[in-house]
Amino acid sequence: MTTPAQGLHTHVLDTLGLEIAAGDCPPGRVLRTDELARRFDVSRTVVREVIRVLESMHLVESRRRVGVTVRPTEEWNVYDPQVIRWRLAGSDRPRQLRSLTVLRSAVEPVAAGLAARNATAEHCAALTECALGMVATSRGQQLEGYLRHDIAFHRIVLNASGNEMFARLGDVVAEVLAGRTHHQVMFEDPDPAAVTLHVRLAEAVREGDAEGAERLTKEIAVGALHELDVLAP
Amino acid sequence: MTTPAQGLHTHVLDTLGLEIAAGDCPPGRVLRTDELARRFDVSRTVVREVIRVLESMHLVESRRRVGVTVRPTEEWNVYDPQVIRWRLAGSDRPRQLRSLTVLRSAVEPVAAGLAARNATAEHCAALTECALGMVATSRGQQLEGYLRHDIAFHRIVLNASGNEMFARLGDVVAEVLAGRTHHQVMFEDPDPAAVTLHVRLAEAVREGDAEGAERLTKEIAVGALHELDVLAP
DNA sequence: GCCTCTTGAATAAGTCGTATGTAATGCGTT
DNA sequence: AACGCATTACATACGACTTATTCAAGAGGC
């Protein structure tokens, strides 16, 4: 493993989190603190701090006399960006991407509608800039550049909605888009229809057309879901 | 104060979390570990574990030589049920309830549509039972009983959707419903229209009517938002 | 004889105090 | 202005003690 380990705590936490998220430690498995201390060659102090964090994410439960038991998946705090990252790195990434994309399809249309009502001039300017960037990078194997603009675009919409809960999903969407781009075959250029929809969405938001923005975002989401259907198991 | 303190760690964590969420420690304020240790009369070990947890929630940031600084609200992990509970206990509960209810209005209709497609017989049975319970407790100042059924109802819909991200919002919805019931004046019985909508929603799910379920859930959400408009500042 | 309740020992996490390492800040010197 | 040293507060470590929980053995009742 030999991670550069910018901090012992971070290293142990990341390793354990990844293992649990990947299912290497199935629910019910018990870990012992001193065992972990020996395994990672750190003090029990560090291990206990890591356990406390994993406990706050509901990934494990620590009980006296019995040890640290891994909790069933249904109890995890799956909205924690850290947990999402760990799970997307694991084996059931396709299933994970699917449930996250369904979440997007529910949230983003409503957020776009609100954005059309609440967006500031700065939001609109940034949005059109991103849309133009997506157009510019939509051809010729510039998927990384396209991804950057795509992430920024959706983040702006979520922020412009004015709703804090939506805004905080920006990181989740970013993980989904990045995971999708990097996971699937990267031969093809992005769907031209999607690019057009983004441009039109930026226009709708600028013009304050809430219903249009919501509808266009729904179309984008449907496209993303369809793409997953075609390319994922 | 004077918590029974089922665990030193829990007590310190809860107290600090509440204070930060309530804004008693504004963003930028620095806390010192040994200062906290003295204040709570616990060892620095306990304080450090608490800090690590708060750090994993992005409520604070710990840097050497400078101390533990409270992070701005926009960076908090606002989907962590613990954070939600702390914030709902604080002063800007109305604003918080509003943004959470908007989130519900985006997510629950889609979840209900999926539930209509995916619900098992057990789900449907439990759902109608909850709906009947809501009807039975909808009159005569039985708000606590009504709340219990209401929470169970929405949790079942979210679970029946088959989408993990939706299912994990059950706790959030429960907090919102509980917060709404306990915060506002509890004189009046619940809105009869809402009760009817829930009954019809249970029917729609049982009959596999996805569009109907989605539409009915939207109506429930609109009603909840309207109620907030009327009763909140 | 079998079942139940009590009691006690073993175990592993919880807590604490202290010692040492380490990085960032601030001040003073050149 | 730039460099370097001292200070500071967190990071890590270790070991001893405490406490809660579990499991099992034994006492008692049926």
mmCIF file of C-alpha atoms in Angstrom, chain A:
data_model
loop_
_atom_site.group_PDB
_atom_site.id
_atom_site.type_symbol
_atom_site.label_atom_id
_atom_site.label_comp_id
_atom_site.label_asym_id
_atom_site.label_seq_id
_atom_site.Cartn_x
_atom_site.Cartn_y
_atom_site.Cartn_z
ATOM 1 C CA MET A 1 0.000 0.000 0.000
ATOM 2 C CA THR A 2 2.687 2.512 0.993
ATOM 3 C CA THR A 3 0.541 5.638 0.708
ATOM 4 C CA PRO A 4 2.380 8.947 1.047
ATOM 5 C CA ALA A 5 0.107 9.342 4.064
ATOM 6 C CA GLN A 6 -0.319 13.046 4.565
ATOM 7 C CA GLY A 7 -1.091 12.275 8.183
ATOM 8 C CA LEU A 8 -1.357 8.907 9.887
ATOM 9 C CA HIS A 9 -4.980 9.450 10.722
ATOM 10 C CA THR A 10 -5.934 10.170 7.107
ATOM 11 C CA HIS A 11 -4.105 7.134 5.841
ATOM 12 C CA VAL A 12 -5.715 4.676 8.263
ATOM 13 C CA LEU A 13 -9.138 6.242 7.772
ATOM 14 C CA ASP A 14 -8.941 6.059 4.006
ATOM 15 C CA THR A 15 -7.712 2.487 3.969
ATOM 16 C CA LEU A 16 -10.357 1.238 6.378
ATOM 17 C CA GLY A 17 -13.101 3.267 4.706
ATOM 18 C CA LEU A 18 -12.232 1.857 1.317
ATOM 19 C CA GLU A 19 -12.146 -1.699 2.637
ATOM 20 C CA ILE A 20 -15.523 -1.386 4.310
ATOM 21 C CA ALA A 21 -17.130 0.374 1.345
ATOM 22 C CA ALA A 22 -15.742 -2.247 -1.011
ATOM 23 C CA GLY A 23 -17.233 -5.010 1.107
ATOM 24 C CA ASP A 24 -13.910 -6.544 2.113
ATOM 25 C CA CYS A 25 -15.213 -6.271 5.659
ATOM 26 C CA PRO A 26 -18.772 -7.548 5.322
ATOM 27 C CA PRO A 27 -21.419 -6.285 7.730
ATOM 28 C CA GLY A 28 -21.184 -8.059 11.045
ATOM 29 C CA ARG A 29 -17.439 -8.514 10.904
ATOM 30 C CA VAL A 30 -15.780 -7.355 14.108
ATOM 31 C CA LEU A 31 -12.537 -5.439 14.200
ATOM 32 C CA ARG A 32 -10.401 -5.085 17.295
ATOM 33 C CA THR A 33 -8.731 -1.757 18.007
ATOM 34 C CA ASP A 34 -5.398 -3.156 19.142
ATOM 35 C CA GLU A 35 -5.422 -5.549 16.199
ATOM 36 C CA LEU A 36 -5.814 -2.577 13.848
ATOM 37 C CA ALA A 37 -3.108 -0.728 15.745
ATOM 38 C CA ARG A 38 -0.699 -3.581 15.103
ATOM 39 C CA ARG A 39 -1.778 -3.968 11.495
ATOM 40 C CA PHE A 40 -1.187 -0.312 10.586
ATOM 41 C CA ASP A 41 1.696 0.042 13.030
ATOM 42 C CA VAL A 42 0.142 3.047 14.732
ATOM 43 C CA SER A 43 -0.901 3.706 18.298
ATOM 44 C CA ARG A 44 -4.327 2.854 19.616
ATOM 45 C CA THR A 45 -4.954 6.592 19.957
ATOM 46 C CA VAL A 46 -4.929 7.020 16.190
ATOM 47 C CA VAL A 47 -7.056 3.930 15.673
ATOM 48 C CA ARG A 48 -9.637 5.149 18.153
ATOM 49 C CA GLU A 49 -9.935 8.492 16.404
ATOM 50 C CA VAL A 50 -10.448 6.731 13.086
ATOM 51 C CA ILE A 51 -13.057 4.440 14.618
ATOM 52 C CA ARG A 52 -14.888 7.437 16.023
ATOM 53 C CA VAL A 53 -15.068 9.011 12.571
ATOM 54 C CA LEU A 54 -16.244 5.791 10.933
ATOM 55 C CA GLU A 55 -18.795 5.531 13.709
ATOM 56 C CA SER A 56 -20.081 9.027 12.967
ATOM 57 C CA MET A 57 -20.580 7.906 9.357
ATOM 58 C CA HIS A 58 -22.535 4.934 10.677
ATOM 59 C CA LEU A 59 -20.163 2.577 8.911
ATOM 60 C CA VAL A 60 -19.255 0.796 12.139
ATOM 61 C CA GLU A 61 -20.510 0.491 15.673
ATOM 62 C CA SER A 62 -18.195 0.288 18.642
ATOM 63 C CA ARG A 63 -19.358 -1.632 21.698
ATOM 64 C CA ARG A 64 -17.513 -2.564 24.811
ATOM 65 C CA ARG A 65 -16.393 -6.076 25.281
ATOM 66 C CA VAL A 66 -17.400 -6.998 21.729
ATOM 67 C CA GLY A 67 -15.290 -4.786 19.466
ATOM 68 C CA VAL A 68 -15.975 -2.660 16.413
ATOM 69 C CA THR A 69 -18.613 -4.232 14.201
ATOM 70 C CA VAL A 70 -19.275 -3.243 10.594
ATOM 71 C CA ARG A 71 -22.837 -2.055 10.155
ATOM 72 C CA PRO A 72 -25.149 -3.139 7.306
ATOM 73 C CA THR A 73 -25.088 -1.010 4.183
ATOM 74 C CA GLU A 74 -28.580 0.357 4.743
ATOM 75 C CA GLU A 75 -27.415 2.253 7.793
ATOM 76 C CA TRP A 76 -24.466 4.056 6.233
ATOM 77 C CA ASN A 77 -24.513 7.826 5.786
ATOM 78 C CA VAL A 78 -24.477 7.522 2.005
ATOM 79 C CA TYR A 79 -24.683 11.284 1.518
ATOM 80 C CA ASP A 80 -21.290 11.834 3.066
ATOM 81 C CA PRO A 81 -19.042 12.810 0.134
ATOM 82 C CA GLN A 82 -16.258 10.773 1.642
ATOM 83 C CA VAL A 83 -18.419 7.661 1.742
ATOM 84 C CA ILE A 84 -19.557 8.298 -1.832
ATOM 85 C CA ARG A 85 -15.957 8.515 -2.970
ATOM 86 C CA TRP A 86 -15.072 5.283 -1.208
ATOM 87 C CA ARG A 87 -18.036 3.471 -2.710
ATOM 88 C CA LEU A 88 -17.436 4.773 -6.215
ATOM 89 C CA ALA A 89 -13.911 3.425 -5.963
ATOM 90 C CA GLY A 90 -15.279 -0.007 -5.083
ATOM 91 C CA SER A 91 -16.680 -2.843 -7.096
ATOM 92 C CA ASP A 92 -20.378 -1.980 -7.317
ATOM 93 C CA ARG A 93 -19.687 1.347 -8.918
ATOM 94 C CA PRO A 94 -22.307 0.811 -11.667
ATOM 95 C CA ARG A 95 -25.120 0.277 -9.173
ATOM 96 C CA GLN A 96 -23.898 3.259 -7.213
ATOM 97 C CA LEU A 97 -23.777 5.490 -10.274
ATOM 98 C CA ARG A 98 -27.302 4.439 -11.135
ATOM 99 C CA SER A 99 -28.860 5.305 -7.776
ATOM 100 C CA LEU A 100 -26.986 8.605 -7.702
ATOM 101 C CA THR A 101 -28.159 9.451 -11.207
ATOM 102 C CA VAL A 102 -31.754 8.727 -10.221
ATOM 103 C CA LEU A 103 -31.271 11.103 -7.312
ATOM 104 C CA ARG A 104 -29.987 13.720 -9.729
ATOM 105 C CA SER A 105 -32.997 13.219 -11.976
ATOM 106 C CA ALA A 106 -35.238 14.057 -9.039
ATOM 107 C CA VAL A 107 -33.335 16.992 -7.630
ATOM 108 C CA GLU A 108 -31.798 18.857 -10.530
ATOM 109 C CA PRO A 109 -34.986 19.705 -12.442
ATOM 110 C CA VAL A 110 -36.487 21.335 -9.373
ATOM 111 C CA ALA A 111 -33.192 23.083 -8.660
ATOM 112 C CA ALA A 112 -33.077 24.383 -12.228
ATOM 113 C CA GLY A 113 -36.593 25.735 -11.904
ATOM 114 C CA LEU A 114 -35.627 27.606 -8.766
ATOM 115 C CA ALA A 115 -32.434 28.804 -10.416
ATOM 116 C CA ALA A 116 -34.440 30.352 -13.235
ATOM 117 C CA ARG A 117 -36.256 32.413 -10.622
ATOM 118 C CA ASN A 118 -33.345 33.252 -8.336
ATOM 119 C CA ALA A 119 -30.199 33.328 -10.455
ATOM 120 C CA THR A 120 -28.121 36.504 -10.246
ATOM 121 C CA ALA A 121 -26.491 38.138 -13.246
ATOM 122 C CA GLU A 122 -23.187 36.563 -12.211
ATOM 123 C CA HIS A 123 -24.763 33.124 -12.126
ATOM 124 C CA CYS A 124 -26.179 33.608 -15.615
ATOM 125 C CA ALA A 125 -22.894 34.835 -17.008
ATOM 126 C CA ALA A 126 -20.970 31.932 -15.513
ATOM 127 C CA LEU A 127 -23.590 29.522 -16.773
ATOM 128 C CA THR A 128 -23.443 30.658 -20.384
ATOM 129 C CA GLU A 129 -19.679 30.631 -20.199
ATOM 130 C CA CYS A 130 -19.751 27.002 -19.083
ATOM 131 C CA ALA A 131 -22.221 26.103 -21.807
ATOM 132 C CA LEU A 132 -19.971 27.674 -24.401
ATOM 133 C CA GLY A 133 -17.050 25.777 -22.953
ATOM 134 C CA MET A 134 -18.994 22.542 -23.275
ATOM 135 C CA VAL A 135 -19.727 23.314 -26.917
ATOM 136 C CA ALA A 136 -16.083 24.101 -27.589
ATOM 137 C CA THR A 137 -14.868 20.838 -26.052
ATOM 138 C CA SER A 138 -17.634 18.614 -27.340
ATOM 139 C CA ARG A 139 -15.631 17.358 -30.294
ATOM 140 C CA GLY A 140 -12.190 15.922 -30.727
ATOM 141 C CA GLN A 141 -11.534 13.749 -27.662
ATOM 142 C CA GLN A 142 -11.429 16.609 -25.193
ATOM 143 C CA LEU A 143 -13.420 14.690 -22.646
ATOM 144 C CA GLU A 144 -11.468 16.033 -19.660
ATOM 145 C CA GLY A 145 -12.113 19.621 -20.626
ATOM 146 C CA TYR A 146 -15.745 18.838 -21.326
ATOM 147 C CA LEU A 147 -16.075 17.173 -17.930
ATOM 148 C CA ARG A 148 -14.683 20.235 -16.167
ATOM 149 C CA HIS A 149 -17.219 22.520 -17.804
ATOM 150 C CA ASP A 150 -20.027 20.039 -17.240
ATOM 151 C CA ILE A 151 -19.287 19.836 -13.514
ATOM 152 C CA ALA A 152 -19.044 23.607 -13.210
ATOM 153 C CA PHE A 153 -22.311 24.024 -15.097
ATOM 154 C CA HIS A 154 -24.330 21.779 -12.821
ATOM 155 C CA ARG A 155 -22.701 23.194 -9.726
ATOM 156 C CA ILE A 156 -23.733 26.707 -10.735
ATOM 157 C CA VAL A 157 -27.323 25.637 -11.328
ATOM 158 C CA LEU A 158 -27.473 23.986 -7.900
ATOM 159 C CA ASN A 159 -25.940 27.022 -6.233
ATOM 160 C CA ALA A 160 -28.179 29.447 -8.106
ATOM 161 C CA SER A 161 -31.254 27.607 -6.864
ATOM 162 C CA GLY A 162 -30.748 29.405 -3.569
ATOM 163 C CA ASN A 163 -31.517 26.239 -1.648
ATOM 164 C CA GLU A 164 -28.761 25.105 0.640
ATOM 165 C CA MET A 165 -29.583 21.403 0.418
ATOM 166 C CA PHE A 166 -29.435 21.532 -3.365
ATOM 167 C CA ALA A 167 -26.224 23.514 -3.356
ATOM 168 C CA ARG A 168 -24.527 20.933 -1.169
ATOM 169 C CA LEU A 169 -25.272 18.238 -3.752
ATOM 170 C CA GLY A 170 -22.758 19.873 -6.065
ATOM 171 C CA ASP A 171 -19.997 17.628 -4.803
ATOM 172 C CA VAL A 172 -22.131 14.544 -5.310
ATOM 173 C CA VAL A 173 -22.940 15.512 -8.883
ATOM 174 C CA ALA A 174 -19.283 16.194 -9.515
ATOM 175 C CA GLU A 175 -18.375 12.702 -8.297
ATOM 176 C CA VAL A 176 -21.056 11.167 -10.501
ATOM 177 C CA LEU A 177 -19.996 13.001 -13.631
ATOM 178 C CA ALA A 178 -16.341 12.265 -13.025
ATOM 179 C CA GLY A 179 -17.042 8.624 -12.254
ATOM 180 C CA ARG A 180 -19.172 8.270 -15.360
ATOM 181 C CA THR A 181 -16.597 9.827 -17.651
ATOM 182 C CA HIS A 182 -13.652 7.935 -16.243
ATOM 183 C CA HIS A 183 -15.398 4.606 -15.904
ATOM 184 C CA GLN A 184 -16.966 4.161 -19.270
ATOM 185 C CA VAL A 185 -15.134 3.865 -22.519
ATOM 186 C CA MET A 186 -13.857 7.269 -23.423
ATOM 187 C CA PHE A 187 -13.729 6.821 -27.174
ATOM 188 C CA GLU A 188 -16.832 8.729 -28.118
ATOM 189 C CA ASP A 189 -17.477 12.418 -27.915
ATOM 190 C CA PRO A 190 -20.354 13.456 -25.656
ATOM 191 C CA ASP A 191 -23.884 13.250 -26.972
ATOM 192 C CA PRO A 192 -24.507 16.344 -29.146
ATOM 193 C CA ALA A 193 -28.115 16.420 -27.974
ATOM 194 C CA ALA A 194 -26.940 16.810 -24.368
ATOM 195 C CA VAL A 195 -24.697 19.714 -25.329
ATOM 196 C CA THR A 196 -27.592 21.475 -27.025
ATOM 197 C CA LEU A 197 -29.799 20.905 -23.999
ATOM 198 C CA HIS A 198 -27.240 22.524 -21.737
ATOM 199 C CA VAL A 199 -27.019 25.580 -23.961
ATOM 200 C CA ARG A 200 -30.790 25.898 -24.026
ATOM 201 C CA LEU A 201 -30.926 25.409 -20.269
ATOM 202 C CA ALA A 202 -28.524 28.298 -19.742
ATOM 203 C CA GLU A 203 -30.802 30.430 -21.915
ATOM 204 C CA ALA A 204 -33.904 29.388 -20.010
ATOM 205 C CA VAL A 205 -32.312 30.273 -16.690
ATOM 206 C CA ARG A 206 -31.162 33.634 -18.013
ATOM 207 C CA GLU A 207 -34.664 34.408 -19.264
ATOM 208 C CA GLY A 208 -36.248 33.330 -15.996
ATOM 209 C CA ASP A 209 -38.201 30.547 -17.706
ATOM 210 C CA ALA A 210 -38.628 28.208 -14.751
ATOM 211 C CA GLU A 211 -40.825 25.653 -16.471
ATOM 212 C CA GLY A 212 -38.517 25.500 -19.469
ATOM 213 C CA ALA A 213 -35.487 25.079 -17.240
ATOM 214 C CA GLU A 214 -37.152 22.268 -15.338
ATOM 215 C CA ARG A 215 -38.215 20.502 -18.526
ATOM 216 C CA LEU A 216 -34.798 20.805 -20.138
ATOM 217 C CA THR A 217 -33.075 19.476 -17.035
ATOM 218 C CA LYS A 218 -35.444 16.527 -16.990
ATOM 219 C CA GLU A 219 -34.450 15.783 -20.570
ATOM 220 C CA ILE A 220 -30.791 15.922 -19.627
ATOM 221 C CA ALA A 221 -31.445 13.524 -16.757
ATOM 222 C CA VAL A 222 -33.407 11.124 -18.948
ATOM 223 C CA GLY A 223 -30.521 11.121 -21.378
ATOM 224 C CA ALA A 224 -28.049 10.370 -18.612
ATOM 225 C CA LEU A 225 -30.188 7.500 -17.320
ATOM 226 C CA HIS A 226 -30.577 6.114 -20.810
ATOM 227 C CA GLU A 227 -26.827 6.303 -21.304
ATOM 228 C CA LEU A 228 -26.339 4.294 -18.118
ATOM 229 C CA ASP A 229 -28.858 1.707 -19.299
ATOM 230 C CA VAL A 230 -26.969 1.240 -22.517
ATOM 231 C CA LEU A 231 -23.446 1.203 -21.158
ATOM 232 C CA ALA A 232 -23.797 -0.402 -17.699
ATOM 233 C CA PRO A 233 -24.681 -3.994 -16.778
#
